[in-house]
Amino acid sequence: MNDDSPRATTESQPRWRRTLSRLVDASAKERMVISVAALVLAVAVGFVIVVLAGLAATCATKATVLGVPTPLCYDPVAVYHELFLGAIGHPLSGNWTPLHFRMAVTLQNATLLVFTGLAVAVSFRAGMFNIGVQGQMVLGALAAALATIHLGGVAPSGVLGTLVLVPVGVLAGAVAGGLWGALPGALKAYADANEVITTIMLNFVAANFAYVVVSSWFTPPDSSLVQTANIPTAAYIPTVPFAFQPRDSFSLLGLLFAVALVVGVAYLLARTVFGYDLRASGEQPEAAAYGGVSEKQTMVASMTLSGALGGVGGAVLVMMVQGRWLANLPQLGFDGITVSILAGNNPLGVGFAALLFGVLKSGSAAIGFGTDVPPSLVDVLRGLVILFVAMPEFFRMIGASLGVGGDVDA
Amino acid sequence: MRKPERSTIASALVAFAVAVVVLGVLFPRSAAGELVDIASRPIMAEIALRLAVPITLAALGGIFAEKSGVINIGLEGLLIISAFTAVLAAWALGGDTSVDLWVGFLVGVLASVLLAGLFAVVCIEYEADQIIAGLAVWLVALGLAPFASTVVFGSKNTASISRFSEWTVPVLHDLFVNSGVAPLEYVGQVLLRANPIVYLMFAAVAASWYVLEYTAFGRWIEAAGENPKALDTAGVSVHHVRYAGVLISGVLAGIGGASLSVGHVGSFVGNGTTMIDGKGFIAIATYLFGNYNPLGTFAAAMLFSGLDSLQIGIQQFTPYDIPSQLIQSIPYVTVVLVLVLVGRTRTPDSAGEHYDTGEDS
């Protein structure tokens, strides 16, 4: 029963050949089809959940769906209208510009999700399940906040200060996240500790650790929340004068940086020796080891890179959005898992998936304003998307029964 | 690097504990003395047993699933969904009589079984990657329970309902507690009057151990994970056995989750990582440490919950001003240390792999 696993090396069996050629010929197209289908299906199931929730909830006035009175408390059509069009500021309602503040929220979420999505993707490509991006992000954010706050006193102000502080913050985030990511990598490489469990446990440890550090030493005396002081103004990722306002907490330069990282990681994976080793370790560990790739070093290196990307995400969160480290950072690390899996762990795909999830995250806020439905609906969709992406066979069977996708299952 | 054996680690831990106890008894004014004073209170053992319930039950479930060849990393999700559904159902019935609570309990278990069934179909029928599908189960529950709670209760945390009242072993309890002999009094207080979920846990540990060790079904489970082909040849459906393994994990984790909410706390907390707070993942670490043996797994779960109960005790009874978040990290750090010390456990040979019956290979 080993003959259809990617680790099998015997090429003589026709079934294995078939699987291989199927993966090579159809993988990109098929992945995209599966991702879109998974998303559509998740949205459909989400629709049913909203209807059921609308039956279960109690309310004074029942919803009218498309002009028809219903026994529901929530209007599922309105929910999805808000989720997708509200997320970008209702472009069809007139008076809309691409610089609408909802667009800023969408792009802000997308930017942040690129970092955590890339972080997850790099580890998955290397055959490591890094579920710890959340913790790596939390520590990256903390390092960036502390570094820029402490350097702010001596750094020059204005543009010159920004030129110093922003790279320092990003670097601090990368180092902190990278070290925290290297830890489970090393534990896996040298002590065989299952990285799925250790990374999840280290999420809890990172959150608790950062909380204690900040509450013990870095919370301003007049603050009732556990948070650091504000970072210096010069440490904010600068906004471009002609696009969006500073109050929108979004910078096109931040987005450009994210896009540059997407291209950089794609290049790294596709064209460099390190990228080849990393992919080889993920796809064919035995062959990679035989070919002289050090399995242990690759494990540690890929987890370090993954953690560093997560840490950079935390740094950008601090320097573009929050302006300080706050307890209970948003769960971007877990969303990064969805983004990466939806993208088939492909860096370029991560860009698109992050944009899509940016819309969903922004739309969840729009749902909160525009409807009575709990915004955590988007968290349900996140889980459903992964569930459906996990079952490609399901879509193949549906495709086969509909008589489409014959080339896929040939 | 050569790995120390589990038994070596366990002995070292016991030796360390004994050393602390001896130190504590000899020097009652020292930190060790205070620790021993706290740890020896019956309330500490009671708390440890209650905290062990969800971890132990989820871990027992994980053993059945993984031994049959399906790695169920979604135990956390099963705990979350049953904990919430149990409160929801009990609350809908009124939430104050023990009948409401037990019916809610059963509904919670049912919800967990349904989610486990979905996971089983996805993994066995549609050949999904088990790790990814398990993550999906976790994330679905992590989204769904707080969502549903907000729909019904207007907040991610549910309303408070009643919770199980303690059971007393008739006659024996009074006999032990009034015996005047300290160890018997201790046993009477800790074991002869306890939350029913504690007795449920003991029953589940014993039953799982018996089933896996001494029944034909236990051998099928073993074979489905180790050598499915042989099982197939013997005429037993590998798929059916794996379905059974995953569904049993749903039942056991469901009992664990419902035990925590309606059994122990009396509400569901859906903020952040929810009230389950990683217990499903700790459960995975405990059965790895317990080497897939229900008795060893129970011992490992008691180790974690004992530490957890001790950290609660330290916060309540000592003047030390240690930040609680730091002490709360102890169980998570322990899991990492245990995984480092135990290293790769010998997972069943075919765990994580799909099995196709002969005709197409």
XYZ file of C-alpha atoms in Angstrom, chain A residues 16-180:
165
model
C 2.839 5.246 -9.332
C 3.686 6.570 -12.785
C 0.128 7.643 -13.249
C 0.127 9.430 -9.910
C 3.412 11.113 -10.720
C 2.393 12.343 -14.120
C -0.907 13.482 -12.704
C 0.923 15.523 -10.072
C 3.336 17.025 -12.546
C 0.899 17.795 -15.366
C -2.069 18.896 -13.390
C -0.744 20.003 -10.058
C -0.892 23.780 -10.513
C -4.205 23.810 -12.359
C -5.700 21.137 -10.172
C -4.602 22.869 -6.986
C -6.219 26.069 -8.133
C -9.450 24.313 -9.019
C -9.472 22.518 -5.682
C -8.777 25.727 -3.757
C -11.551 27.628 -5.532
C -13.949 24.695 -5.097
C -13.042 24.437 -1.411
C -13.691 28.127 -0.954
C -17.039 27.975 -2.763
C -18.056 24.954 -0.720
C -16.981 26.612 2.541
C -19.039 29.681 1.619
C -22.012 27.428 0.821
C -21.752 25.574 4.132
C -21.297 28.948 5.848
C -24.564 30.033 4.208
C -26.342 27.027 5.715
C -24.771 27.813 9.103
C -26.028 31.406 8.933
C -29.519 30.118 8.081
C -29.439 27.632 10.973
C -28.063 30.280 13.327
C -30.829 32.582 12.117
C -33.378 29.961 13.144
C -31.747 29.422 16.532
C -31.270 33.067 17.461
C -33.989 35.168 19.017
C -34.818 38.599 17.663
C -37.563 41.216 17.658
C -37.937 41.530 13.911
C -37.455 38.710 11.447
C -35.281 39.219 8.408
C -36.660 39.849 4.951
C -34.457 38.058 2.431
C -34.572 39.557 -1.065
C -37.998 40.996 -0.314
C -39.423 37.739 1.023
C -40.355 37.610 4.720
C -38.671 34.686 6.512
C -38.641 33.107 9.978
C -34.890 33.849 10.142
C -33.194 36.345 12.401
C -30.274 36.811 10.030
C -30.402 37.552 6.345
C -27.750 35.270 4.808
C -27.715 37.244 1.581
C -26.975 40.444 3.458
C -24.241 38.642 5.401
C -22.381 37.639 2.263
C -23.073 41.002 0.678
C -21.296 42.624 3.630
C -18.590 39.968 3.738
C -17.456 40.469 0.156
C -18.618 43.934 -0.927
C -18.567 45.534 2.527
C -14.965 44.414 2.809
C -13.963 46.772 0.025
C -16.399 49.552 0.897
C -19.469 48.756 -1.268
C -18.030 49.774 -4.634
C -21.444 49.606 -6.361
C -23.140 52.128 -4.102
C -21.574 55.232 -5.616
C -19.183 57.700 -4.032
C -16.593 54.943 -3.799
C -12.893 55.334 -4.369
C -10.175 52.697 -4.354
C -8.822 54.555 -1.324
C -11.903 53.789 0.767
C -10.917 53.079 4.369
C -12.375 49.560 4.105
C -9.946 48.905 1.270
C -7.207 49.981 3.650
C -8.403 47.431 6.219
C -8.570 44.722 3.562
C -5.093 45.475 2.242
C -3.742 45.789 5.781
C -5.002 42.297 6.629
C -3.747 40.940 3.327
C -0.296 42.427 3.943
C -0.019 40.849 7.380
C -1.327 37.494 6.145
C 1.339 37.385 3.437
C 4.010 37.166 6.140
C 2.359 34.477 8.245
C 1.190 32.627 5.115
C 4.725 32.603 3.700
C 6.041 31.482 7.075
C 3.731 28.461 7.110
C 4.365 27.739 3.426
C 8.159 27.623 3.793
C 7.931 25.087 6.607
C 5.318 22.922 4.880
C 7.400 22.842 1.702
C 10.293 21.509 3.765
C 8.048 18.808 5.203
C 7.767 20.475 8.610
C 4.409 21.415 10.091
C 5.057 24.763 11.726
C 1.840 25.468 13.650
C 3.840 27.866 15.826
C 3.827 30.912 13.569
C 1.478 32.603 16.041
C 4.081 32.401 18.806
C 6.902 33.411 16.473
C 4.832 36.413 15.433
C 4.099 37.388 19.043
C 7.801 37.399 19.928
C 8.753 39.116 16.679
C 6.248 41.844 17.459
C 7.638 42.202 20.976
C 11.239 42.393 19.767
C 10.341 44.997 17.147
C 8.455 47.118 19.677
C 11.214 46.972 22.295
C 14.010 47.567 19.787
C 12.410 50.612 18.209
C 11.327 52.061 21.574
C 14.818 51.724 23.010
C 16.612 52.936 19.925
C 14.089 55.760 19.505
C 15.843 57.785 22.199
C 19.120 57.923 20.320
C 17.984 57.653 16.721
C 17.474 60.841 14.742
C 13.876 61.879 14.130
C 12.193 62.353 10.794
C 13.067 60.519 7.594
C 16.550 59.654 8.750
C 15.141 58.051 11.903
C 12.685 56.036 9.814
C 15.550 54.809 7.636
C 17.225 53.509 10.779
C 14.312 52.389 12.932
C 12.138 50.510 10.432
C 14.901 48.163 9.260
C 16.008 47.676 12.863
C 12.452 46.769 13.876
C 12.035 44.338 10.991
C 15.398 42.790 11.739
C 14.626 42.455 15.447
C 11.326 40.757 14.566
C 13.062 38.404 12.159
C 15.739 37.450 14.681
C 13.316 36.855 17.552
C 10.862 34.906 15.387
C 13.706 33.019 13.730
C 15.220 31.924 17.020
C 11.840 30.838 18.373
